PDB file of C-alpha atoms in Angstrom:
ATOM      1  CA  UNK A 550      97.243 115.523  84.681  1.00 90.00           C
ATOM      2  CA  UNK A 551      98.457 117.406  87.715  1.00 91.00           C
ATOM      3  CA  UNK A 552      97.223 116.063  91.071  1.00 91.00           C
ATOM      4  CA  UNK A 553      97.823 116.869  94.726  1.00 88.00           C
ATOM      5  CA  UNK A 554      98.633 113.806  96.791  1.00 87.00           C
ATOM      6  CA  UNK A 555      96.661 113.608 100.020  1.00 83.00           C
ATOM      7  CA  UNK A 556      98.439 110.453 101.284  1.00 83.00           C
ATOM      8  CA  UNK A 557     101.817 108.939 100.694  1.00 82.00           C
ATOM      9  CA  UNK A 558     101.989 106.785  97.547  1.00 86.00           C
ATOM     10  CA  UNK A 559     105.006 104.501  97.160  1.00 81.00           C
ATOM     11  CA  UNK A 560     107.035 105.421  94.121  1.00 85.00           C
ATOM     12  CA  UNK A 561     105.129 108.634  93.481  1.00 90.00           C
ATOM     13  CA  UNK A 562     105.472 111.006  96.463  1.00 86.00           C
ATOM     14  CA  UNK A 563     104.318 112.042  99.859  1.00 80.00           C
ATOM     15  CA  UNK A 564     101.228 113.934 101.036  1.00 76.00           C
ATOM     16  CA  UNK A 565     101.200 117.501  99.805  1.00 78.00           C
ATOM     17  CA  UNK A 566     103.280 116.876  96.676  1.00 83.00           C
ATOM     18  CA  UNK A 567     102.032 118.084  93.315  1.00 87.00           C
ATOM     19  CA  UNK A 568     102.814 115.413  90.723  1.00 91.00           C
ATOM     20  CA  UNK A 569     102.050 114.885  87.046  1.00 93.00           C
ATOM     21  CA  UNK A 570     100.464 111.476  86.285  1.00 94.00           C
ATOM     22  CA  UNK A 571      98.515 109.936  83.445  1.00 95.00           C
ATOM     23  CA  UNK A 572      94.780 110.650  83.346  1.00 94.00           C
ATOM     24  CA  UNK A 573      93.668 107.037  83.730  1.00 95.00           C
ATOM     25  CA  UNK A 574      95.983 106.426  86.726  1.00 94.00           C
ATOM     26  CA  UNK A 575      94.571 109.509  88.424  1.00 93.00           C
ATOM     27  CA  UNK A 576      90.920 108.694  87.707  1.00 94.00           C
ATOM     28  CA  UNK A 577      90.955 104.965  88.250  1.00 95.00           C
ATOM     29  CA  UNK A 578      93.430 104.570  91.120  1.00 92.00           C
ATOM     30  CA  UNK A 579      94.361 107.772  92.948  1.00 93.00           C
ATOM     31  CA  UNK A 580      90.945 109.498  93.043  1.00 93.00           C
ATOM     32  CA  UNK A 581      88.928 106.329  93.735  1.00 92.00           C
ATOM     33  CA  UNK A 582      91.099 105.439  96.736  1.00 89.00           C
ATOM     34  CA  UNK A 583      91.173 108.976  98.094  1.00 90.00           C
ATOM     35  CA  UNK A 584      94.944 109.256  97.654  1.00 90.00           C
ATOM     36  CA  UNK A 585      94.853 112.463  95.579  1.00 90.00           C
ATOM     37  CA  UNK A 586      92.733 115.373  94.445  1.00 88.00           C
ATOM     38  CA  UNK A 587      92.816 117.319  91.197  1.00 89.00           C
ATOM     39  CA  UNK A 588      95.192 120.269  91.125  1.00 86.00           C
ATOM     40  CA  UNK A 589      93.568 123.697  90.858  1.00 84.00           C
ATOM     41  CA  UNK A 590      94.816 127.241  91.389  1.00 78.00           C
ATOM     42  CA  UNK A 591      93.031 127.305  94.751  1.00 79.00           C
ATOM     43  CA  UNK A 592      94.594 123.951  95.618  1.00 78.00           C
ATOM     44  CA  UNK A 593      97.788 125.638  96.792  1.00 74.00           C
ATOM     45  CA  UNK A 594      96.085 126.354 100.145  1.00 76.00           C
ATOM     46  CA  UNK A 595      95.374 122.660 100.443  1.00 70.00           C
ATOM     47  CA  UNK A 596      98.994 121.809  99.611  1.00 76.00           C
ATOM     48  CA  UNK A 597     100.200 124.169 102.335  1.00 76.00           C
ATOM     49  CA  UNK A 598      97.883 122.659 104.985  1.00 74.00           C
ATOM     50  CA  UNK A 599      98.879 119.098 104.053  1.00 68.00           C
ATOM     51  CA  UNK A 600     102.574 120.021 104.256  1.00 70.00           C
ATOM     52  CA  UNK A 601     102.093 121.613 107.659  1.00 74.00           C
ATOM     53  CA  UNK A 602     100.322 118.515 108.982  1.00 70.00           C
ATOM     54  CA  UNK A 603     103.022 116.258 107.552  1.00 65.00           C
ATOM     55  CA  UNK A 604     105.741 118.229 109.359  1.00 67.00           C
ATOM     56  CA  UNK A 605     104.114 117.653 112.717  1.00 65.00           C
ATOM     57  CA  UNK A 606     103.699 113.881 112.170  1.00 59.00           C
ATOM     58  CA  UNK A 607     106.975 112.865 110.568  1.00 59.00           C
ATOM     59  CA  UNK A 608     110.138 111.917 112.346  1.00 52.00           C
ATOM     60  CA  UNK A 609     112.160 115.092 112.736  1.00 62.00           C
ATOM     61  CA  UNK A 610     115.737 113.993 112.112  1.00 73.00           C
ATOM     62  CA  UNK A 611     117.685 111.334 110.314  1.00 75.00           C
ATOM     63  CA  UNK A 612     119.463 110.287 113.515  1.00 78.00           C
ATOM     64  CA  UNK A 613     116.170 109.770 115.325  1.00 81.00           C
ATOM     65  CA  UNK A 614     114.846 107.699 112.419  1.00 83.00           C
ATOM     66  CA  UNK A 615     118.004 105.529 112.478  1.00 85.00           C
ATOM     67  CA  UNK A 616     117.667 104.925 116.236  1.00 85.00           C
ATOM     68  CA  UNK A 617     113.981 103.946 115.811  1.00 86.00           C
ATOM     69  CA  UNK A 618     115.018 101.652 112.953  1.00 88.00           C
ATOM     70  CA  UNK A 619     117.556  99.878 115.180  1.00 88.00           C
ATOM     71  CA  UNK A 620     114.953  99.429 117.892  1.00 86.00           C
ATOM     72  CA  UNK A 621     112.310  98.058 115.484  1.00 88.00           C
ATOM     73  CA  UNK A 622     114.671  95.641 113.741  1.00 88.00           C
ATOM     74  CA  UNK A 623     116.197  94.318 116.995  1.00 87.00           C
ATOM     75  CA  UNK A 624     112.884  93.202 118.512  1.00 85.00           C
ATOM     76  CA  UNK A 625     110.293  90.836 117.075  1.00 88.00           C
ATOM     77  CA  UNK A 626     106.710  91.973 117.468  1.00 91.00           C
ATOM     78  CA  UNK A 627     103.950  89.522 118.408  1.00 93.00           C
ATOM     79  CA  UNK A 628     100.550  90.044 116.777  1.00 93.00           C
ATOM     80  CA  UNK A 629      97.559  88.083 118.142  1.00 92.00           C
ATOM     81  CA  UNK A 630      94.798  87.248 115.673  1.00 91.00           C
ATOM     82  CA  UNK A 631      91.783  84.938 115.536  1.00 92.00           C
ATOM     83  CA  UNK A 632      92.710  81.725 113.731  1.00 92.00           C
ATOM     84  CA  UNK A 633      91.083  78.467 112.868  1.00 90.00           C
ATOM     85  CA  UNK A 634      92.560  75.014 112.687  1.00 86.00           C
ATOM     86  CA  UNK A 635      95.693  74.748 110.614  1.00 87.00           C
ATOM     87  CA  UNK A 636      96.808  78.302 111.420  1.00 88.00           C
ATOM     88  CA  UNK A 637      94.579  80.056 108.902  1.00 92.00           C
ATOM     89  CA  UNK A 638      93.386  83.460 110.099  1.00 92.00           C
ATOM     90  CA  UNK A 639      89.842  84.743 109.989  1.00 91.00           C
ATOM     91  CA  UNK A 640      90.611  87.756 107.823  1.00 90.00           C
ATOM     92  CA  UNK A 641      94.073  89.268 107.641  1.00 92.00           C
ATOM     93  CA  UNK A 642      96.449  91.217 109.869  1.00 92.00           C
ATOM     94  CA  UNK A 643      96.047  94.933 109.020  1.00 92.00           C
ATOM     95  CA  UNK A 644      98.575  97.714 109.209  1.00 91.00           C
ATOM     96  CA  UNK A 645      96.633  99.153 112.144  1.00 92.00           C
ATOM     97  CA  UNK A 646      97.059  95.838 113.989  1.00 93.00           C
ATOM     98  CA  UNK A 647     100.812  95.984 113.342  1.00 93.00           C
ATOM     99  CA  UNK A 648     101.038  99.586 114.586  1.00 92.00           C
ATOM    100  CA  UNK A 649      99.153  98.669 117.793  1.00 93.00           C
ATOM    101  CA  UNK A 650     101.371  95.593 118.364  1.00 92.00           C
ATOM    102  CA  UNK A 651     104.579  97.648 117.939  1.00 90.00           C
ATOM    103  CA  UNK A 652     103.374 100.210 120.439  1.00 90.00           C
ATOM    104  CA  UNK A 653     102.186  97.496 122.888  1.00 90.00           C
ATOM    105  CA  UNK A 654     105.637  95.839 122.760  1.00 88.00           C
ATOM    106  CA  UNK A 655     107.282  99.068 123.898  1.00 84.00           C
ATOM    107  CA  UNK A 656     108.130 100.471 120.468  1.00 83.00           C
ATOM    108  CA  UNK A 657     107.326 103.935 119.106  1.00 85.00           C
ATOM    109  CA  UNK A 658     103.867 104.903 117.902  1.00 85.00           C
ATOM    110  CA  UNK A 659     103.770 104.417 114.142  1.00 86.00           C
ATOM    111  CA  UNK A 660     101.452 105.855 111.517  1.00 84.00           C
ATOM    112  CA  UNK A 661      99.644 102.910 109.946  1.00 86.00           C
ATOM    113  CA  UNK A 662      99.894 104.576 106.511  1.00 84.00           C
ATOM    114  CA  UNK A 663     103.690 104.285 106.679  1.00 86.00           C
ATOM    115  CA  UNK A 664     103.560 100.494 107.127  1.00 91.00           C
ATOM    116  CA  UNK A 665     103.669  98.293 104.039  1.00 90.00           C
ATOM    117  CA  UNK A 666     102.945  94.580 103.998  1.00 91.00           C
ATOM    118  CA  UNK A 667     104.196  92.941 100.783  1.00 88.00           C
ATOM    119  CA  UNK A 668     101.570  90.178 100.804  1.00 90.00           C
ATOM    120  CA  UNK A 669      98.461  89.970 102.992  1.00 91.00           C
ATOM    121  CA  UNK A 670      99.162  88.143 106.255  1.00 92.00           C
ATOM    122  CA  UNK A 671      96.543  85.407 106.460  1.00 92.00           C
ATOM    123  CA  UNK A 672      98.376  82.631 108.362  1.00 93.00           C
ATOM    124  CA  UNK A 673     100.095  82.279 111.688  1.00 93.00           C
ATOM    125  CA  UNK A 674     103.868  82.232 111.755  1.00 93.00           C
ATOM    126  CA  UNK A 675     106.717  84.603 111.029  1.00 94.00           C
ATOM    127  CA  UNK A 676     106.179  87.481 108.579  1.00 94.00           C
ATOM    128  CA  UNK A 677     107.840  90.808 107.777  1.00 93.00           C
ATOM    129  CA  UNK A 678     106.566  94.340 107.211  1.00 93.00           C
ATOM    130  CA  UNK A 679     108.297  97.469 105.919  1.00 92.00           C
ATOM    131  CA  UNK A 680     108.035 100.750 107.858  1.00 90.00           C
ATOM    132  CA  UNK A 681     108.953 104.020 106.152  1.00 87.00           C
ATOM    133  CA  UNK A 682     110.295 106.195 108.979  1.00 83.00           C
ATOM    134  CA  UNK A 683     111.982 108.921 106.939  1.00 79.00           C
ATOM    135  CA  UNK A 684     112.472 109.484 103.209  1.00 77.00           C
ATOM    136  CA  UNK A 685     115.946 107.943 103.556  1.00 80.00           C
ATOM    137  CA  UNK A 686     115.265 105.334 106.264  1.00 85.00           C
ATOM    138  CA  UNK A 687     113.112 102.177 106.028  1.00 88.00           C
ATOM    139  CA  UNK A 688     112.917  99.518 108.726  1.00 90.00           C
ATOM    140  CA  UNK A 689     111.996  95.874 108.336  1.00 92.00           C
ATOM    141  CA  UNK A 690     109.866  94.611 111.239  1.00 92.00           C
ATOM    142  CA  UNK A 691     109.700  90.916 112.115  1.00 93.00           C
ATOM    143  CA  UNK A 692     106.172  89.834 113.016  1.00 92.00           C
ATOM    144  CA  UNK A 693     105.223  86.683 114.870  1.00 94.00           C
ATOM    145  CA  UNK A 694     101.524  86.060 114.236  1.00 93.00           C
ATOM    146  CA  UNK A 695      99.958  83.815 116.872  1.00 93.00           C
ATOM    147  CA  UNK A 696      96.412  82.493 117.347  1.00 90.00           C
ATOM    148  CA  UNK A 697      94.567  84.081 120.170  1.00 81.00           C
TER     149      UNK A 697
END
């Protein structure tokens, strides 16, 4: 089944790409989460508008992405979250929380959809997150989650 990705999907493609996937994967995962729409002949207009929006949001050059990567990896980011006794959080730290904390610590503004957390962050302490800055550049951000 041909689908048009509306958001970036790791291992599949970026927003605006037309990809061929299995029917069940499209119906049960991509469509339900709003990550893709079915490809139609009229869908080419949608592909063009998504590609235009992606160009304005993404980091323009490889050199700029590498400099942002160096800045992100050099500094640890502190995220404040509500926690109970024993360091267990009420909920989890979201990608939006990470993006806000990076910007508050003097880093660049990041798109929350480009941040990946390997396992949900539900305790205080040191954790890591992956930020996709460019198709060729990924940065690993050190997070210090503290109770607040």
